[in-house]
XYZ file of C-alpha atoms in Angstrom:
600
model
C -12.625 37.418 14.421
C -13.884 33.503 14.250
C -11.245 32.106 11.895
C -10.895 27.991 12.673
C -7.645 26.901 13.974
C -6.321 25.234 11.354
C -6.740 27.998 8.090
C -7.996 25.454 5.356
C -8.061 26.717 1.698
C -11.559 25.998 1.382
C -12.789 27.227 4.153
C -11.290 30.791 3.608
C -12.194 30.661 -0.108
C -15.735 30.363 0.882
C -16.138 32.835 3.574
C -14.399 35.576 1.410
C -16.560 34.616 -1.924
C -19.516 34.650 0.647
C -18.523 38.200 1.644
C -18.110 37.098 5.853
C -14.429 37.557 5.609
C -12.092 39.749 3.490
C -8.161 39.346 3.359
C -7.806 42.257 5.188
C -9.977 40.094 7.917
C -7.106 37.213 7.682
C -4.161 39.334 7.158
C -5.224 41.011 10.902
C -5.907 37.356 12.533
C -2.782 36.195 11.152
C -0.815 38.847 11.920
C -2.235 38.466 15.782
C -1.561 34.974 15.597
C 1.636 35.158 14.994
C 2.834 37.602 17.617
C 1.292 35.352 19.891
C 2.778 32.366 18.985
C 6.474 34.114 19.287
C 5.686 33.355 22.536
C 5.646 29.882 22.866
C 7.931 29.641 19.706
C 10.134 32.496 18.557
C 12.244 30.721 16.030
C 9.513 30.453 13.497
C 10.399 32.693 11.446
C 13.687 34.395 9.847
C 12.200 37.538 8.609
C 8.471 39.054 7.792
C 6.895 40.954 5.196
C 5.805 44.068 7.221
C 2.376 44.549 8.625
C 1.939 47.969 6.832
C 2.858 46.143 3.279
C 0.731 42.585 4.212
C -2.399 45.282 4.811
C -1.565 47.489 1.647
C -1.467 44.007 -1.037
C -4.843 42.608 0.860
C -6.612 46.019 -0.138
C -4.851 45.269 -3.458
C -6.908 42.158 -3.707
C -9.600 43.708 -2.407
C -10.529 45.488 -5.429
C -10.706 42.151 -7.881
C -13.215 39.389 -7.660
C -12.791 36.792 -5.163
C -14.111 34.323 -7.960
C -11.573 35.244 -10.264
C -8.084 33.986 -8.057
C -7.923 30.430 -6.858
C -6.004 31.661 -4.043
C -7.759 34.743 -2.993
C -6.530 36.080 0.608
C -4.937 32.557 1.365
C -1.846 33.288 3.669
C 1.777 31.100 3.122
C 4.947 31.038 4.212
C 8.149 30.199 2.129
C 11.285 28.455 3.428
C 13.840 30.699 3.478
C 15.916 29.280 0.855
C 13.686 30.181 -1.877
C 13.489 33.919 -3.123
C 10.826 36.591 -1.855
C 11.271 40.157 -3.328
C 11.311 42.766 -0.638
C 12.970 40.102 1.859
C 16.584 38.631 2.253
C 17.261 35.432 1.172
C 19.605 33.399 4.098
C 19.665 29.894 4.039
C 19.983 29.939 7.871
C 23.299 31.854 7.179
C 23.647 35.118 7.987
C 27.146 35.531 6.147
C 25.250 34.366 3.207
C 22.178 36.479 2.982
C 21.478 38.598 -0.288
C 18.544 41.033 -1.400
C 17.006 38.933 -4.049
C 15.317 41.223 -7.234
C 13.039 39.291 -7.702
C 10.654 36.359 -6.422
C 11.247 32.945 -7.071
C 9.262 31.595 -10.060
C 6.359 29.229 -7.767
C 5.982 32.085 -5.301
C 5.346 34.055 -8.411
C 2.315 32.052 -9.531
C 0.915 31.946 -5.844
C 0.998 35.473 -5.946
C -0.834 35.683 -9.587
C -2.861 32.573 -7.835
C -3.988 35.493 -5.198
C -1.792 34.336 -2.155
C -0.349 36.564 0.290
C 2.911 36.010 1.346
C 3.535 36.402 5.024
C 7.449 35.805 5.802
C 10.399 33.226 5.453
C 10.716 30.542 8.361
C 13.587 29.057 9.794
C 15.633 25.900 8.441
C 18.347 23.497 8.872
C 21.611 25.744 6.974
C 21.202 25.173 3.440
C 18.806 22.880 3.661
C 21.374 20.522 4.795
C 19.593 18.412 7.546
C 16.014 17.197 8.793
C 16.335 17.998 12.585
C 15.434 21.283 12.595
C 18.367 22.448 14.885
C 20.870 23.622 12.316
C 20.134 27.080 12.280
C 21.756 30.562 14.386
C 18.116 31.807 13.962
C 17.184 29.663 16.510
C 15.718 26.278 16.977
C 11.808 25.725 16.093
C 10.492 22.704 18.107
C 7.523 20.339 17.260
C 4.066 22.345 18.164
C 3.450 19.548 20.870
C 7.023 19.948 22.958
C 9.514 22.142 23.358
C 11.767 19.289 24.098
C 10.851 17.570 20.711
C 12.217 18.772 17.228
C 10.036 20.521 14.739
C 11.869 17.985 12.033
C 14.471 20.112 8.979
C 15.469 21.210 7.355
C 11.800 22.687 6.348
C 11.557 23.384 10.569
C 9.576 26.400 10.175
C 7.210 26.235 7.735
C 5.949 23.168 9.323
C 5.341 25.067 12.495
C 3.698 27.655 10.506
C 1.264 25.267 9.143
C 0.744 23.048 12.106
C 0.594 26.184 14.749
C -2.634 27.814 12.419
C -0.568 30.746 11.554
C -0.968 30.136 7.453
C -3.102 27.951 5.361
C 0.260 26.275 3.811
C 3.950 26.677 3.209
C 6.631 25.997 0.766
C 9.308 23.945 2.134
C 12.226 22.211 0.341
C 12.861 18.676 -0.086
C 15.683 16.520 -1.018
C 15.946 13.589 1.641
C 12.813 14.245 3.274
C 12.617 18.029 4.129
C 9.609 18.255 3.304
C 7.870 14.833 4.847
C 9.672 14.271 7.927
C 8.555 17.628 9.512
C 5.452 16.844 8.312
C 4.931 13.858 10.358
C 6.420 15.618 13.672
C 3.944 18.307 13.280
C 0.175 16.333 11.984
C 0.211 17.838 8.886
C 0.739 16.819 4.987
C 3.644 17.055 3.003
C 3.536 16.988 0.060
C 6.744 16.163 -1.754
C 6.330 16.269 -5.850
C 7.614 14.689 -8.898
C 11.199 16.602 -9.064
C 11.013 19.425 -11.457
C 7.044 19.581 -11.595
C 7.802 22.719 -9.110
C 10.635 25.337 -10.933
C 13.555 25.818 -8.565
C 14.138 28.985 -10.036
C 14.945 31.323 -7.207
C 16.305 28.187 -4.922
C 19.423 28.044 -3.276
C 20.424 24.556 -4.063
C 21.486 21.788 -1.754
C 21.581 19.048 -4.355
C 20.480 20.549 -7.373
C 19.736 17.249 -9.424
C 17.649 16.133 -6.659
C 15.883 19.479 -4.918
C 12.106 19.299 -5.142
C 10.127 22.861 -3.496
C 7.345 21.135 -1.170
C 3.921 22.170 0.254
C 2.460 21.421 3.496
C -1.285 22.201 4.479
C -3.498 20.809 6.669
C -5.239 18.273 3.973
C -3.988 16.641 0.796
C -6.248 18.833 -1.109
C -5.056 21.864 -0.477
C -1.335 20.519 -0.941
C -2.291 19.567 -4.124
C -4.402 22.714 -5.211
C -1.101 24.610 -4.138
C 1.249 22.288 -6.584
C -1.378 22.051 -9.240
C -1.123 26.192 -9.134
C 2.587 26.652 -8.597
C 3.751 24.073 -11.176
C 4.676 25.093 -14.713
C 7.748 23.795 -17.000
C 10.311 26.716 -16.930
C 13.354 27.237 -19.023
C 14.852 28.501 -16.110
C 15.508 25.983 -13.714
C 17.447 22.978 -15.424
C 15.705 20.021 -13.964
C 12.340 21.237 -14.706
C 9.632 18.996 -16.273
C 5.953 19.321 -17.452
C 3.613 17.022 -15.051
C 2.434 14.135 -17.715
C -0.065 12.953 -15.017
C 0.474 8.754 -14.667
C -2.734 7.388 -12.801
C -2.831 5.041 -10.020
C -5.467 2.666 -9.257
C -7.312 3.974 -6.507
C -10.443 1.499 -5.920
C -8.374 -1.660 -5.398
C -4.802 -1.929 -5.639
C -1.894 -3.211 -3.950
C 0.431 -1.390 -1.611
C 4.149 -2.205 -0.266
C 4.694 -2.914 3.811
C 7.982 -3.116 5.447
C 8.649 -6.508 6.217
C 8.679 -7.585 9.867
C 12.076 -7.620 10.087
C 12.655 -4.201 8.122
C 10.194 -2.549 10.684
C 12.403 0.040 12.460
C 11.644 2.232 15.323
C 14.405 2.538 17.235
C 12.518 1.151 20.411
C 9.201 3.097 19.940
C 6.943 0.077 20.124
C 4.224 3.038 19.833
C 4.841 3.461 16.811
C 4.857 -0.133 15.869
C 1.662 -0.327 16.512
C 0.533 2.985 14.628
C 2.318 1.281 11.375
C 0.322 -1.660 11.635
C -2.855 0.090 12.315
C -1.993 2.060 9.064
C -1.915 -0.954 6.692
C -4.974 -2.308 8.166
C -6.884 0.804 7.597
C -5.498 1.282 3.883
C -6.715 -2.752 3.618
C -10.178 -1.231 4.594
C -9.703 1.438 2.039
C -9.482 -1.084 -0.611
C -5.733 -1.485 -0.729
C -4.115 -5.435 -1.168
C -0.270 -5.144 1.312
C 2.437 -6.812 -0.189
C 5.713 -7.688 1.546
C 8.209 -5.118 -0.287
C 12.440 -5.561 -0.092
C 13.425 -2.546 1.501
C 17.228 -3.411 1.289
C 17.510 -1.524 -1.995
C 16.135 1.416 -0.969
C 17.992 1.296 2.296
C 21.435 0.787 0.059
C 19.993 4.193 -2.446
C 19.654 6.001 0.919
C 23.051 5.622 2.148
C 24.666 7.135 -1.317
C 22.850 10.858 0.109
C 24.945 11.516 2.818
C 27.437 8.740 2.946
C 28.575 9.054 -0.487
C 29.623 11.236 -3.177
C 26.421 12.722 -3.751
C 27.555 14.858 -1.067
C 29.274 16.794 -3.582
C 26.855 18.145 -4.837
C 26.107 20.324 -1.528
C 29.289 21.896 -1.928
C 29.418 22.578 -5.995
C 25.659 24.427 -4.642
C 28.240 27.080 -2.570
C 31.431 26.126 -3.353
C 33.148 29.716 -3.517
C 31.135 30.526 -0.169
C 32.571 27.486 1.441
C 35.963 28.364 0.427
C 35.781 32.045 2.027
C 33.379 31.685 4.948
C 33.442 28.134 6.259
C 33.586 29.773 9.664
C 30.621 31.224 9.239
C 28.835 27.996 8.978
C 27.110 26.026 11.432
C 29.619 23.249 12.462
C 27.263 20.331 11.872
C 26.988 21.402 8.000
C 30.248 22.521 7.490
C 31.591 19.180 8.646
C 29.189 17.397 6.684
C 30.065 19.721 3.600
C 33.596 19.366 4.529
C 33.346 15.463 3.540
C 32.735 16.487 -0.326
C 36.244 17.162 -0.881
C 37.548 13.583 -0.414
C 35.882 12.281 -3.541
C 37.255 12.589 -6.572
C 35.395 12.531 -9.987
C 35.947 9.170 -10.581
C 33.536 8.760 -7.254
C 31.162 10.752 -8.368
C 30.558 9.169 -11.598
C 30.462 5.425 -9.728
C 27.774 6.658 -7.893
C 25.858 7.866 -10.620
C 26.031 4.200 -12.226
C 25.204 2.984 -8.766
C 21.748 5.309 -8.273
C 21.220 4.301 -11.861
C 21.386 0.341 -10.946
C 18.717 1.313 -7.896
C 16.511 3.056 -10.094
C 16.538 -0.376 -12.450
C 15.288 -1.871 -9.555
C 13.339 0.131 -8.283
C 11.313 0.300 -11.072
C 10.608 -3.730 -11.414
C 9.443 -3.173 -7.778
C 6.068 -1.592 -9.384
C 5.402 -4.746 -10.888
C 4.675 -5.998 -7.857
C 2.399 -2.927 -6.253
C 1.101 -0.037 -7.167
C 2.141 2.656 -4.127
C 4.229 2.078 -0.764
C 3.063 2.971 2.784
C 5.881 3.767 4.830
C 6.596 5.069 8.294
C 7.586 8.850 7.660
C 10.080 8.308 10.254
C 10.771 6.085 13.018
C 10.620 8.145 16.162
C 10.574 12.118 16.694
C 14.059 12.817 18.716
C 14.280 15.331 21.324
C 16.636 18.418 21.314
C 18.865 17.082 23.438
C 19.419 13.836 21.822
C 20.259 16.116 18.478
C 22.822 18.342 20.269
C 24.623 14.881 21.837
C 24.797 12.494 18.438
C 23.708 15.314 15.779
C 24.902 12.838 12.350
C 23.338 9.773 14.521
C 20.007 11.418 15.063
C 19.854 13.143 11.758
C 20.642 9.457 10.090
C 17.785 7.911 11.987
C 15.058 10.168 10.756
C 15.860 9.715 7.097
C 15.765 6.147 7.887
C 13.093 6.217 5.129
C 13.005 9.261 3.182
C 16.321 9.591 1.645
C 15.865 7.233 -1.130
C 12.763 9.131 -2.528
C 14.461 11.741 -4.750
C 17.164 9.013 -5.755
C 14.630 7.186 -7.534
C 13.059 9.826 -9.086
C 9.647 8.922 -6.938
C 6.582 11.521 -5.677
C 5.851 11.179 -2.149
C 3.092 12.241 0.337
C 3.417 12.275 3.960
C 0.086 12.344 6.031
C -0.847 11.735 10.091
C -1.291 8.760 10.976
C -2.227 9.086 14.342
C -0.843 9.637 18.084
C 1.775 6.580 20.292
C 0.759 6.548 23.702
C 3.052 9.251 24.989
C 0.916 11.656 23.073
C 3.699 12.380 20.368
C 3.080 12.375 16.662
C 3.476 9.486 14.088
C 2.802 10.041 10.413
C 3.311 7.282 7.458
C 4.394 8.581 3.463
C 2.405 7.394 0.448
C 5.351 7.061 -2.295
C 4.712 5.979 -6.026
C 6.337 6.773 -9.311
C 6.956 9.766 -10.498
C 4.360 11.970 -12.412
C 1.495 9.800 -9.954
C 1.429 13.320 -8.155
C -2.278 14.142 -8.471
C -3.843 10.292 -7.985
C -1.177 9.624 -4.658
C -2.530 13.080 -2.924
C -6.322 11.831 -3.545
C -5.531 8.894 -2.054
C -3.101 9.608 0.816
C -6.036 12.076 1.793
C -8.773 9.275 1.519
C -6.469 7.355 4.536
C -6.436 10.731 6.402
C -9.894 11.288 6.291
C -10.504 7.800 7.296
C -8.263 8.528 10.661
C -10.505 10.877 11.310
C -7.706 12.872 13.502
C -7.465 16.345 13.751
C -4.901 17.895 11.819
C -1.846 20.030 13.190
C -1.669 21.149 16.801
C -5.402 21.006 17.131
C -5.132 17.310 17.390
C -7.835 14.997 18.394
C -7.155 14.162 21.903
C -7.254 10.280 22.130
C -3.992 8.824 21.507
C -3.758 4.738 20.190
C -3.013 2.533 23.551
C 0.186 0.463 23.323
C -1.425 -2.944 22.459
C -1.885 -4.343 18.621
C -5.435 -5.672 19.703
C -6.561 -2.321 20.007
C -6.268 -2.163 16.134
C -9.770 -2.408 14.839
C -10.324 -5.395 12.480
C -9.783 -5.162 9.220
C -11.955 -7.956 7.826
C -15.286 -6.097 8.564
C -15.932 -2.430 8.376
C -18.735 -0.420 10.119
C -20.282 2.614 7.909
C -22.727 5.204 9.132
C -25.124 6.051 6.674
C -27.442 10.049 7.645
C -29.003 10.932 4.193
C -29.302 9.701 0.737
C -28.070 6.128 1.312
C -30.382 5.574 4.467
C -32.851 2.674 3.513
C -35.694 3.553 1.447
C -33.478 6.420 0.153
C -32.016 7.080 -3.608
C -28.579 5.945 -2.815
C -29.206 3.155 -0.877
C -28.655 0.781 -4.064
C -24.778 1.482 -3.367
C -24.945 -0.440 0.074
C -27.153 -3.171 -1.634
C -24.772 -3.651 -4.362
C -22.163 -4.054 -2.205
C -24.165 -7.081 -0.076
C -23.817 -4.681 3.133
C -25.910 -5.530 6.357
C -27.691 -3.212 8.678
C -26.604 -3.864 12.251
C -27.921 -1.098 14.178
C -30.131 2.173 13.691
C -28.977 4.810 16.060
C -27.816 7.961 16.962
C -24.032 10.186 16.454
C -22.938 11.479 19.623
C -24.336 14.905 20.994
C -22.328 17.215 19.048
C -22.722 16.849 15.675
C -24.892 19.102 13.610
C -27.351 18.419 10.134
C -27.398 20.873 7.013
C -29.837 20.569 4.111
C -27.394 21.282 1.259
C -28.209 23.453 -1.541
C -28.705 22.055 -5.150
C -28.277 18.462 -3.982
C -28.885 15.966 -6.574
C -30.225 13.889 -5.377
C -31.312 15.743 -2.258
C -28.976 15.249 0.777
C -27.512 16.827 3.841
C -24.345 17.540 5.218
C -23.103 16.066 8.967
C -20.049 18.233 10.259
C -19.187 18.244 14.435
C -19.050 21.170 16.252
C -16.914 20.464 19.050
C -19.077 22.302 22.236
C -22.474 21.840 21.366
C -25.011 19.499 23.015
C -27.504 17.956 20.800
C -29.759 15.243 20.959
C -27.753 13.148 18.106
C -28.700 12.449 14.786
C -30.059 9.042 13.640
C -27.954 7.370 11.780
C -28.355 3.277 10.103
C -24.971 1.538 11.004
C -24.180 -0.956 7.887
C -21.642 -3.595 8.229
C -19.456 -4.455 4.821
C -16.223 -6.437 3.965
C -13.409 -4.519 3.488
C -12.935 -4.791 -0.195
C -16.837 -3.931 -0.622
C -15.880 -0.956 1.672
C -12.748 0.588 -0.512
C -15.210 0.296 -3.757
C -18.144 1.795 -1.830
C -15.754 4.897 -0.508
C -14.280 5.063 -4.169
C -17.255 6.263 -5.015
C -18.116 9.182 -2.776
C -17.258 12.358 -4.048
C -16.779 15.902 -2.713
C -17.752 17.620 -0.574
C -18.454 14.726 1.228
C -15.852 12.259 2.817
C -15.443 9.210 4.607
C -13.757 9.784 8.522
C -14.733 8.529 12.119
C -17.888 9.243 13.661
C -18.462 8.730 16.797
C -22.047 7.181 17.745
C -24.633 7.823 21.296
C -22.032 5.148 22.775
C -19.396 6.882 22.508
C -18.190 3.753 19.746
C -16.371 4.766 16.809
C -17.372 3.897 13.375
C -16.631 5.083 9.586
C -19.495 7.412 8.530
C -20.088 10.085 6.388
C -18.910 13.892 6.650
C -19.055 17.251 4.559
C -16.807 20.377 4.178
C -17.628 22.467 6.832
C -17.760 25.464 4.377
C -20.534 23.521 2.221
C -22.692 22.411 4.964
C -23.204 25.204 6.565
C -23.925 27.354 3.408
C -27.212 24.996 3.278
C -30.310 24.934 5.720
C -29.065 23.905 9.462
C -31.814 21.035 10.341
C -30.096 19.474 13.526
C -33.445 19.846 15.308
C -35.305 17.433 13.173
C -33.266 14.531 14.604
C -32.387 13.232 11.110
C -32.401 13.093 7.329
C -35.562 10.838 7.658
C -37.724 13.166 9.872
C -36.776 16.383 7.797
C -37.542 14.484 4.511
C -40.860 13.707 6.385
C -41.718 16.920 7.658
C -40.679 18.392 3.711
């Protein structure tokens, strides 16, 4: 079986409404996958739904429309502190483990959705962590070293994701569970409003501040996942309805760290990545402004170094109590720490997070979303078992806050340092921004134009800021409809761009004639192994502002990414769902939109 390394949503929805694949198909490949993976990895996973079982609920789906379920065949893993019926529910504790009756309310609307559950992965101990090493089930590492972290506590549904074993996975997230694995991995996480996702069927770490996360391999599919899952439910206290809040997303203004806030703990790779990141979101249409990070720094430290610690022990206070040797050391010491506040603590802090979120909310006066590093360096194993508080304090650096302040969040790639590891940044915005902040977290990861998860694009940044492209001028490839002479051209005019070079994409890229085009148009997608001629393509040269109104405008299934020209130069340039384009008429053998149009 041909299933792509990375299983994206799309891709799978369209093969199986197509008829070319069935979920019995992706249950096999999955299954296969996996075994093979165990391999490199075996801590992936705590337990998995039998292969017998996986087989019998694909023929189950089998016999209902593919058109009817928005999730039809899709494969996911859950965390393995939310609920699955049929599988225990552990927390990384084995003393702790119980048979739950029934499934936790969001894996019960994936199911409805047409999902297939595939297992529980591996986690920091009750979700109390974000290294990823926290766990007796063993340790899951980042899918490009052993020797680095996978990121916690969410440690093996990342892996899952990242390693192409499901299409997403439901993680947990309450200081950056769900976003700093992300990051270590080059994939999205997708951390929502709190309470837009039930935590009915959770095992709480901080129950007030607990959000259930997705990760996939592209905004979209993060957000079809939460847009399916959520629902208010009487059942979980904290739960809310999602009253959507927009964002600006042609121009607008995004907070930077400062400077002198910009920390990587020595990782001058990184540095550079964080800086390329604003300049491309500048390109995107985005204004930076300077942000003070010193209150959100000050909300962090009340997570772990305060009383909302707590909170982690009211979650299992009577387990605590009768099997704190039972616990890994690293959370029971942590846990330990609640019992030295008193109420009186407790309630200070509460004023205190409420005096953040004052102002944190006159900070969106002054811009409209952050841009953040994720984290400031992936940490290896070892480091973790030396200084395990240091280490785990360093990568919340600039995720604990989020929850605090009642803000969504959305972690994407942002490219590769120069020793080949991973560096991702987080889009963060008010709360109930959920929808808007995926479309346009996934409009900057487009624009990278890096593979996703462990199928990475092999061309880390070099270690020098000039190697940042500029961000006053952008270069856009034009194939189809907005060639000159062309019906869309008129968006390039308007927009006082200047045609600086007719040429051709690099050998590998292939042309599709898509179907019920209005007007007509094709599709470019690269197919990594075959040798073309190129396709000719009209390089157009625009400001940057002109540029973030011009991609504003494009809408599915195309996208904006990298293409890379006869030269081998890189430039911004059009590119279509895989799935789409190839359902149209392949016409790579014309040479170009122009010729086939010609030839019509």
């Amino acid at each position: 079986m041909n299933l792509p390394n990375m299983l994206q949503i799309e891709s799978l929805l369209s093969a199986c409404r197509a008829e070319t694949l069935t979920p019995t198909d992706i249950v096999r490949e999955v299954v296969a996958r996996i075994n093979a993976y165990a391999v490199k990895d075996p801590a992936v996973w705590i337990s998995r739904v039998p292969t017998e079982r996986l087989l019998a609920r694909a023929v189950e789906l089998e016999g209902q429309p593919a058109a009817d379920l928005p999730l039809y065949g899709i494969p996911f893993a859950v965390k393995d502190n939310i609920d699955v019926a049929g599988l225990p529910t552990t927390a990384a504790c084995p003393a702790f483990a119980y048979e739950p009756s029934e499934s936790a309310e969001v894996v019960q609307r994936l199911e409805a959705a047409g999902a297939i559950v595939i297992g529980k992965t591996n986690l920091d101990q009750f979700a109390t962590g974000l290294v990823g090493m926290r766990s007796p089930y063993g340790q899951p590492h980042s899918v490009f070293s052993p020797e680095y972290v996978s990121g916690g506590s969410s440690s093996g549904s990342a892996v899952a994701v990242a390693a192409g074993l499901v299409s997403f996975a439901l993680g947990t997230d309450t200081a950056g569970s769900g976003r700093v694995p992300a990051a270590f991995n080059n994939i999205v996480g997708l951390k929502p409003s709190r309470g837009i996702l039930s935590t009915y069927g959770l095992v709480p770490a901080c129950e007030s501040l607990d959000c259930i996360s997705v990760f996939a391999g592209s905004t979209s599919d993060a957000w079809k996942v939460e847009r399916i899952a959520g629902a208010p439910d009487e059942r979980a206290p904290y739960s809310r309805a999602l009253c959507s809040r927009p964002l600006p997303l042609t121009t607008f203004r995004f907070g930077i760290l400062r400077k002198e806030d910009r920390f990587f703990d020595g990782n001058e790779g990184n540095a550079v990545l964080y800086a390329r990141a604003i300049r491309l979101l500048e390109q995107l249409g985005g204004t930076p402004v300077e942000l003070d990070f010193a209150p959100l720094k000050n909300t962090a430290a009340l997570l772990y170094s305060g009383p909302f610690v707590v909170e982690r022990l009211a979650a299992i206070k009577e387990f605590h109590r009768t099997h704190r040797k039972d616990m890994d050391p690293t959370v029971g010491t942590i846990i330990d720490d609640a019992e030295k506040y008193t109420a009186t603590d407790v309630f200070e802090g509460i004023y205190r997070q409420h005096g953040f979120q004052q102002v944190a909310q006159r900070m969106w006066a002054d811009f409209d979303v952050m841009l953040l590093p994720t984290a400031p360096r992936i940490v290896t194993k070892q480091e973790v078992i030396d200084r395990p508080i240091a280490a785990n304090s360093l990568l919340g650096a600039y995720t604990n806050f989020v929850n605090l302040l009642d803000m969504a969040a959305c972690a994407v790639p942002a490219g590769f340092a120069p020793d080949g590891l991973p560096f991702g940044v987080t889009f963060v915005a008010p709360a109930f921004t959920d929808e808007d902040l995926a479309a346009l977290a996934g409009r900057f990861h487009e624009a990278l134009g890096e593979a996703v998860g462990a199928a990475r694009t092999d061309r880390p940044m070099g270690e020098k800021a000039e190697e940042i492209p500029s961000s006053e001028r952008v270069l856009l490839a034009v194939v189809g409809a907005h060639l000159k002479g062309f019906p869309l051209h008129w968006q390039l005019e308007q927009e006082h761009a200047v045609l600086r070079a007719t040429t051709r994409t690099a050998p590998d890229y292939r042309l599709f004639a898509l179907p019920n085009a209005t007007p007509p148009k094709p599709g470019l997608v690269r197919e990594r192994g075959f040798v073309g001629e190129g396709l000719e393509v009209e390089v157009y040269e625009l400001d940057a502002a002109g540029f973030g109104r011009f991609v504003a405008s494009v809408l599915q299934p195309m996208s904006i990414g990298r293409i890379t020209l006869a030269d081998g130069k890189e430039v911004c340039g059009f590119l279509c769902s895989e799935a789409v384009a190839r359902s149209g008429t392949d016409i790579t053998e014309t040479g170009g939109w122009r010729y086939y149009m010609t030839e019509r």
